[in-house]
Short mmCIF file of C-alpha atoms and ligand atoms in Angstrom, two decimals:
data_model
loop_
_atom_site.label_atom_id
_atom_site.label_comp_id
_atom_site.label_asym_id
_atom_site.label_seq_id
_atom_site.Cartn_x
_atom_site.Cartn_y
_atom_site.Cartn_z
CA MET A 1 7.75 21.11 1.13
CA VAL A 2 9.01 17.83 3.45
CA GLU A 3 9.17 18.69 6.64
CA LEU A 4 10.53 16.00 9.37
CA VAL A 5 7.75 16.58 12.97
CA LYS A 6 7.12 14.86 15.47
CA ASP A 7 3.08 13.92 16.22
CA GLY A 8 1.99 15.65 19.26
CA SER A 9 -0.22 12.26 20.22
CA THR A 10 2.25 9.67 19.10
CA GLY A 11 5.85 11.42 20.14
CA MET A 12 6.49 9.27 17.14
CA GLU A 13 8.67 10.78 14.25
CA LYS A 14 7.41 11.66 11.06
CA VAL A 15 7.34 13.48 7.57
CA VAL A 16 4.89 15.47 6.12
CA LEU A 17 5.07 16.45 2.39
CA ARG A 18 3.00 19.25 1.04
CA GLU A 19 2.05 20.01 -2.36
CA PRO A 20 0.93 23.28 -3.90
CA GLY A 21 -2.40 22.90 -4.59
CA GLY A 22 -3.09 21.55 -0.80
CA ALA A 23 -2.89 17.37 -1.37
CA THR A 24 -0.76 16.69 1.77
CA ALA A 25 1.17 12.99 2.54
CA GLN A 26 3.03 11.62 5.60
CA VAL A 27 5.21 8.78 6.64
CA HIS A 28 6.10 7.45 10.46
CA LEU A 29 9.02 6.65 10.34
CA TYR A 30 8.07 3.28 12.69
CA GLY A 31 7.73 0.79 9.49
CA GLY A 32 8.25 3.33 6.39
CA HIS A 33 5.36 3.82 7.05
CA VAL A 34 2.24 5.83 5.32
CA THR A 35 0.41 6.97 7.25
CA SER A 36 -1.75 10.23 5.87
CA TRP A 37 -3.04 11.02 2.38
CA LYS A 38 -4.96 13.49 2.13
CA ASN A 39 -6.51 15.30 -0.79
CA GLU A 40 -6.42 19.09 -1.84
CA LYS A 41 -9.60 19.26 0.17
CA GLY A 42 -8.91 18.14 3.24
CA GLU A 43 -9.97 14.76 2.71
CA GLU A 44 -8.18 11.78 4.24
CA LEU A 45 -7.76 8.95 1.75
CA LEU A 46 -6.05 5.97 3.51
CA PHE A 47 -7.93 4.08 6.48
CA LEU A 48 -6.34 5.35 10.04
CA SER A 49 -7.86 2.68 12.74
CA SER A 50 -9.23 4.40 15.37
CA LYS A 51 -7.81 2.66 17.54
CA ALA A 52 -4.65 1.54 16.34
CA ILE A 53 -0.98 1.57 17.96
CA PHE A 54 1.41 4.27 17.84
CA LYS A 55 4.62 1.30 19.64
CA PRO A 56 6.72 -0.90 18.81
CA PRO A 57 6.58 -4.08 18.32
CA LYS A 58 2.26 -2.82 17.43
CA ALA A 59 2.23 -2.52 14.23
CA ILE A 60 0.62 0.57 12.60
CA ARG A 61 -3.41 -0.68 11.96
CA GLY A 62 -3.98 1.50 8.13
CA GLY A 63 -1.71 3.19 6.04
CA ILE A 64 0.37 1.43 4.09
CA PRO A 65 1.85 -0.50 6.42
CA ILE A 66 5.22 -2.52 3.93
CA CYS A 67 5.49 -6.33 4.51
CA PHE A 68 9.21 -7.41 3.96
CA PRO A 69 10.76 -9.38 3.23
CA GLN A 70 7.52 -12.50 4.43
CA PHE A 71 4.07 -11.30 3.01
CA GLY A 72 1.28 -13.08 5.40
CA THR A 73 2.51 -16.27 7.32
CA PHE A 74 4.65 -17.55 3.44
CA GLY A 75 7.19 -18.03 5.91
CA SER A 76 8.86 -18.86 9.39
CA LEU A 77 9.35 -14.99 10.06
CA GLU A 78 6.43 -13.02 12.47
CA GLN A 79 2.99 -12.37 9.98
CA HIS A 80 4.50 -9.71 7.44
CA GLY A 81 7.55 -9.69 7.85
CA PHE A 82 9.74 -7.43 10.24
CA ALA A 83 10.00 -3.81 8.27
CA ARG A 84 7.01 -2.33 9.43
CA ASN A 85 7.58 -2.96 13.01
CA ARG A 86 11.29 -1.09 13.03
CA PHE A 87 12.04 1.78 12.49
CA TRP A 88 13.52 3.54 9.40
CA VAL A 89 15.99 6.36 8.68
CA ILE A 90 15.68 9.16 5.85
CA ASP A 91 17.95 8.50 3.45
CA PRO A 92 21.06 10.37 3.64
CA ASN A 93 21.79 9.17 -0.28
CA PRO A 94 18.85 9.44 -2.03
CA PRO A 95 19.09 8.49 -5.80
CA PRO A 96 18.11 11.44 -7.59
CA PRO A 97 14.79 13.34 -6.67
CA PRO A 98 11.99 12.42 -9.64
CA PRO A 99 11.63 14.76 -12.64
CA ALA A 100 9.69 18.09 -11.98
CA LEU A 101 6.19 17.80 -12.73
CA THR A 102 4.57 14.11 -13.81
CA GLY A 103 1.16 15.35 -14.35
CA GLY A 104 -1.34 14.37 -11.95
CA ASN A 105 -4.51 13.76 -12.05
CA ASN A 106 -6.22 17.43 -11.75
CA GLY A 107 -10.21 15.80 -11.84
CA ASN A 108 -11.81 15.29 -14.29
CA GLY A 109 -9.82 13.14 -15.95
CA THR A 110 -7.27 14.25 -17.97
CA SER A 111 -3.08 14.29 -16.92
CA SER A 112 -2.19 17.81 -16.34
CA ASN A 113 0.89 19.28 -16.96
CA ASN A 114 0.98 23.05 -16.73
CA ASN A 115 4.34 23.31 -17.35
CA SER A 116 5.54 24.54 -14.02
CA SER A 117 8.39 22.76 -13.70
CA SER A 118 10.03 24.39 -10.95
CA LYS A 119 7.36 23.59 -9.09
CA GLN A 120 9.78 20.26 -7.53
CA GLN A 121 6.73 17.42 -5.85
CA PRO A 122 7.10 16.79 -2.91
CA PHE A 123 9.10 13.92 -1.14
CA VAL A 124 10.78 12.31 0.56
CA ASP A 125 13.42 8.45 0.93
CA LEU A 126 13.60 6.77 3.54
CA ILE A 127 15.61 3.45 4.32
CA LEU A 128 15.36 0.09 6.45
CA LYS A 129 19.93 -1.68 6.81
CA HIS A 130 19.55 -5.22 8.09
CA GLY A 131 20.68 -4.80 11.96
CA GLU A 132 22.09 -7.35 14.94
CA ASP A 133 17.95 -8.09 15.02
CA GLU A 134 16.64 -8.45 11.40
CA HIS A 135 19.83 -10.48 10.84
CA LYS A 136 19.31 -13.02 14.24
CA ILE A 137 16.15 -14.04 12.28
CA TRP A 138 16.40 -13.25 8.90
CA PRO A 139 20.20 -13.87 7.89
CA HIS A 140 21.00 -11.98 4.82
CA SER A 141 21.86 -8.75 4.36
CA PHE A 142 20.04 -5.90 2.61
CA GLU A 143 18.86 -2.43 2.08
CA LEU A 144 15.36 -1.90 1.38
CA CYS A 145 14.47 2.37 0.40
CA LEU A 146 11.13 3.75 0.46
CA ARG A 147 10.28 6.74 -1.67
CA VAL A 148 6.68 8.45 -1.19
CA VAL A 149 6.67 11.44 -3.53
CA LEU A 150 3.55 13.50 -3.41
CA GLY A 151 2.38 14.89 -7.36
CA LEU A 152 1.31 17.96 -7.71
CA GLY A 153 -2.28 17.30 -8.47
CA GLY A 154 -2.43 15.17 -4.66
CA ASP A 155 -1.50 11.30 -6.81
CA LEU A 156 0.18 9.14 -4.22
CA THR A 157 3.39 7.21 -5.53
CA LEU A 158 5.82 4.64 -3.33
CA ILE A 159 8.79 3.62 -5.19
CA THR A 160 10.32 0.39 -2.92
CA ARG A 161 13.97 -1.01 -4.41
CA VAL A 162 15.51 -4.00 -2.33
CA ARG A 163 18.86 -4.46 -2.31
CA ASN A 164 20.88 -7.08 -1.37
CA THR A 165 24.33 -5.96 0.35
CA ASP A 166 25.61 -10.19 1.55
CA SER A 167 27.35 -12.85 -0.50
CA LYS A 168 24.97 -15.21 -1.18
CA ASN A 169 21.10 -15.32 -2.75
CA PHE A 170 18.26 -14.57 -0.29
CA THR A 171 14.14 -14.31 -0.72
CA PHE A 172 11.18 -12.41 -0.60
CA THR A 173 7.96 -11.76 -1.15
CA PHE A 174 6.67 -8.69 -0.62
CA ALA A 175 3.40 -6.22 0.13
CA LEU A 176 2.37 -2.77 -0.39
CA HIS A 177 -0.67 -3.24 2.08
CA THR A 178 -2.54 -0.69 0.87
CA TYR A 179 -5.82 0.64 3.64
CA LEU A 180 -7.60 2.55 0.99
CA SER A 181 -10.89 4.66 3.22
CA VAL A 182 -14.27 4.48 1.96
CA SER A 183 -17.71 5.16 3.07
CA ASP A 184 -19.41 1.47 3.16
CA VAL A 185 -17.17 -0.40 2.08
CA SER A 186 -20.50 -2.60 0.82
CA GLU A 187 -21.07 -0.68 -1.48
CA VAL A 188 -17.21 0.12 -3.15
CA ARG A 189 -16.13 -3.06 -6.25
CA ILE A 190 -13.50 -3.19 -7.44
CA GLU A 191 -12.34 -3.59 -11.05
CA GLY A 192 -9.78 -4.87 -12.80
CA LEU A 193 -9.58 -8.43 -11.23
CA GLU A 194 -12.02 -10.57 -12.95
CA THR A 195 -11.86 -13.96 -14.00
CA LEU A 196 -8.30 -14.52 -12.67
CA ASP A 197 -6.80 -16.73 -10.30
CA TYR A 198 -6.91 -16.55 -6.22
CA LEU A 199 -5.66 -17.80 -3.59
CA ASP A 200 -8.55 -17.93 -0.50
CA ASN A 201 -6.78 -17.59 2.54
CA LEU A 202 -9.30 -18.07 4.07
CA LYS A 203 -9.64 -21.20 2.24
CA ASP A 204 -5.66 -22.45 3.03
CA ARG A 205 -5.17 -20.87 -0.36
CA GLU A 206 -7.09 -23.00 -1.93
CA ARG A 207 -6.25 -21.91 -6.34
CA PHE A 208 -9.81 -20.33 -7.31
CA THR A 209 -10.80 -18.43 -10.81
CA GLU A 210 -12.88 -15.07 -10.52
CA GLN A 211 -15.57 -15.58 -12.17
CA GLY A 212 -18.31 -12.56 -11.22
CA ASN A 213 -18.05 -9.48 -13.50
CA ALA A 214 -16.86 -7.07 -11.22
CA ILE A 215 -15.40 -7.34 -6.87
CA THR A 216 -18.12 -6.53 -4.23
CA PHE A 217 -18.14 -7.56 -0.16
CA ASP A 218 -21.07 -8.59 1.54
CA ALA A 219 -18.81 -10.38 3.91
CA GLU A 220 -15.28 -11.46 5.10
CA VAL A 221 -12.26 -11.39 2.06
CA ASP A 222 -8.92 -12.24 2.02
CA ARG A 223 -7.78 -12.79 -1.95
CA ILE A 224 -4.48 -12.81 -3.33
CA TYR A 225 -5.33 -12.63 -6.67
CA VAL A 226 -2.39 -13.38 -8.85
CA GLY A 227 -0.72 -12.12 -11.85
CA THR A 228 -3.23 -9.21 -11.93
CA PRO A 229 -3.13 -5.91 -14.54
CA THR A 230 -1.18 -3.56 -14.01
CA LYS A 231 -4.43 -0.57 -13.31
CA ILE A 232 -6.73 -1.87 -11.34
CA ALA A 233 -10.01 0.38 -9.79
CA ILE A 234 -11.80 0.46 -6.25
CA ILE A 235 -15.25 2.43 -7.45
CA ASP A 236 -16.58 3.83 -4.56
CA HIS A 237 -20.03 4.56 -5.05
CA GLU A 238 -21.15 6.81 -2.56
CA LYS A 239 -18.89 8.87 -2.91
CA LYS A 240 -19.23 8.93 -6.00
CA ARG A 241 -15.09 8.35 -6.03
CA THR A 242 -13.21 5.63 -7.37
CA PHE A 243 -9.45 4.63 -7.46
CA VAL A 244 -6.67 3.85 -9.50
CA LEU A 245 -4.01 1.46 -8.76
CA LYS A 246 -1.54 0.84 -11.42
CA LYS A 247 1.36 -0.86 -9.89
CA GLU A 248 4.87 -2.21 -11.71
CA GLY A 249 7.18 -4.49 -10.23
CA LEU A 250 4.92 -6.07 -8.10
CA PRO A 251 2.37 -9.25 -9.62
CA ASP A 252 -0.44 -9.90 -7.17
CA ALA A 253 -3.00 -7.79 -5.62
CA VAL A 254 -4.09 -8.54 -1.95
CA VAL A 255 -7.89 -7.70 -1.51
CA TRP A 256 -8.27 -8.16 2.66
CA ASN A 257 -11.64 -7.30 4.51
CA PRO A 258 -11.58 -8.57 7.61
CA TRP A 259 -15.58 -8.38 8.83
CA GLU A 260 -17.90 -7.96 11.36
CA LYS A 261 -16.47 -11.35 13.31
CA LYS A 262 -12.72 -10.26 13.16
CA ALA A 263 -13.17 -7.25 12.79
CA ARG A 264 -14.26 -7.55 16.76
CA ALA A 265 -11.00 -10.02 17.60
CA MET A 266 -8.79 -7.45 16.47
CA VAL A 267 -7.37 -4.90 19.88
CA ASP A 268 -6.70 -2.37 17.36
CA PHE A 269 -9.41 -1.52 15.84
CA GLY A 270 -12.47 -0.91 15.41
CA ASP A 271 -16.17 -3.45 15.89
CA GLU A 272 -17.80 -1.55 12.76
CA GLU A 273 -14.68 -0.29 11.48
CA TYR A 274 -13.69 -3.20 8.47
CA LYS A 275 -16.92 -0.72 7.27
CA HIS A 276 -15.49 1.90 6.13
CA MET A 277 -11.71 0.10 4.88
CA LEU A 278 -10.36 -2.38 2.49
CA CYS A 279 -7.38 -3.53 1.40
CA VAL A 280 -6.37 -3.35 -1.85
CA GLU A 281 -2.28 -4.59 -2.56
CA ALA A 282 0.47 -4.69 -4.19
CA ALA A 283 2.19 -7.51 -3.73
CA ALA A 284 4.47 -10.22 -4.74
CA VAL A 285 3.36 -13.65 -3.16
CA GLU A 286 2.59 -16.35 -5.38
CA LYS A 287 6.28 -16.46 -7.40
CA PRO A 288 9.08 -14.38 -4.84
CA ILE A 289 11.58 -12.81 -5.50
CA THR A 290 15.24 -14.50 -5.29
CA LEU A 291 18.74 -11.47 -5.76
CA LYS A 292 22.23 -12.72 -6.19
CA PRO A 293 24.41 -10.32 -4.51
CA GLY A 294 24.84 -6.91 -5.95
CA GLU A 295 21.18 -7.42 -7.33
CA GLU A 296 17.87 -4.75 -7.23
CA TRP A 297 14.82 -5.28 -7.10
CA ARG A 298 11.73 -2.19 -8.08
CA GLY A 299 8.60 -2.21 -7.40
CA ARG A 300 6.07 0.85 -7.95
CA GLN A 301 2.49 1.54 -6.45
CA GLU A 302 0.59 4.69 -7.81
CA LEU A 303 -2.51 6.15 -5.92
CA SER A 304 -4.94 8.58 -7.56
CA ALA A 305 -8.97 9.25 -6.24
CA VAL A 306 -11.18 10.27 -9.04
CA PRO A 307 -13.78 11.49 -8.27
CA SER A 308 -16.62 9.63 -10.12
CA SER A 309 -18.80 12.82 -11.83
CA TYR A 310 -15.33 13.20 -14.49
CA PHE A 311 -17.47 9.60 -15.81
CA SER A 312 -20.18 12.18 -16.37
CA GLY A 313 -22.21 10.52 -13.61
CA GLN A 314 -22.16 6.78 -15.31
CA LEU A 315 -18.84 4.40 -14.12
CA ASP A 316 -16.86 3.71 -16.95
CA PRO A 317 -14.06 1.23 -16.05
CA ILE A 318 -13.21 0.19 -19.39
CA LYS A 319 -11.81 4.30 -19.46
CA VAL A 320 -10.03 3.54 -15.64
CA LEU A 321 -8.73 0.48 -16.69
CA GLN A 322 -7.40 1.49 -19.78
CA GLY A 323 -7.34 5.60 -19.67
O1 LIG B 1 -3.31 -8.13 10.75
P1 LIG B 1 -1.91 -8.14 10.26
O2 LIG B 1 -0.65 -8.78 10.69
O3 LIG B 1 -1.28 -6.75 10.50
O4 LIG B 1 -2.63 -8.55 8.64
C1 LIG B 1 -3.35 -7.95 8.81
C2 LIG B 1 -4.18 -9.21 6.98
O5 LIG B 1 -3.31 -8.41 5.70
C3 LIG B 1 -3.32 -8.48 4.41
O6 LIG B 1 -4.35 -8.85 3.74
C4 LIG B 1 -3.43 -10.78 4.75
O7 LIG B 1 -3.96 -11.53 3.17
C5 LIG B 1 -4.24 -11.16 6.18
O8 LIG B 1 -4.85 -12.15 6.36
C6 LIG B 1 -4.36 -10.20 7.06
O9 LIG B 1 -5.39 -10.72 8.30
#
């Protein structure tokens, strides 16, 4: 089921997706921003700050902001570009719907394919086109489309397309700035980025090579891992939950946690909230994307949350990454 509703507390419009198993997702038109993703038990899987500000020009703190046409300060635009603080619209002419069933994660690691082809995965298509305000700061005609699909089984897929509707080339960087909800970030580890090179945002983007076996957290982290595998696992020991992030067209992965000091400096973020979030962002940053007139780029991120008990109590990252 898909419905457009007005959020009672903020007055903002959002699209609510519900799949028959009970999982839900919601997408605010402001920012084309996924602000909630819950599993069939109603547990929230994305972090949204209790201090998030739902008012332009501030982007919503948490969920999945879209960074376009610039990631971070990699250019002359405002941090992370303007897509996250513009009002998007529901696409009146979306491409055909996704196949009725691609399977989902049923919690024991196998893909469910219960032949219920009558069931449609709820999805919504949003679009952001250049307007006069954008043209003043980024003089290119474009269409940015976002499809959010809530799979039967609860997986969350974001498919983004950028089309060059201009008469000259343009170049952009991009990220799906995903805030995951975790029990305690110091009990979390990321698998899949070991031995990779990263640009350290805390050290003027100097390039380093990841040495550790897995990435764990005991201080501020702000890194752009470049040319990563298509699958990354975020293992929350305390919650006994593993997020699996799969991506296409987005070669890099940004990992961010502001930790204590930066958390205190942010007006729209609680002082202690850094403990309960971790950003792992599918991104295209190191090698900006150039589109010729009429060309289209596509990026995709699929998130699933599986109970760690699925590995019989024994976390097996190899299975997560190669399974
Ligand atoms: O505060 P924001 O503009 O939303 O940015 C939040 C964070 O986003 C990314 O993860 C960047 O790598 C960080 O440098 C930045 O601090």
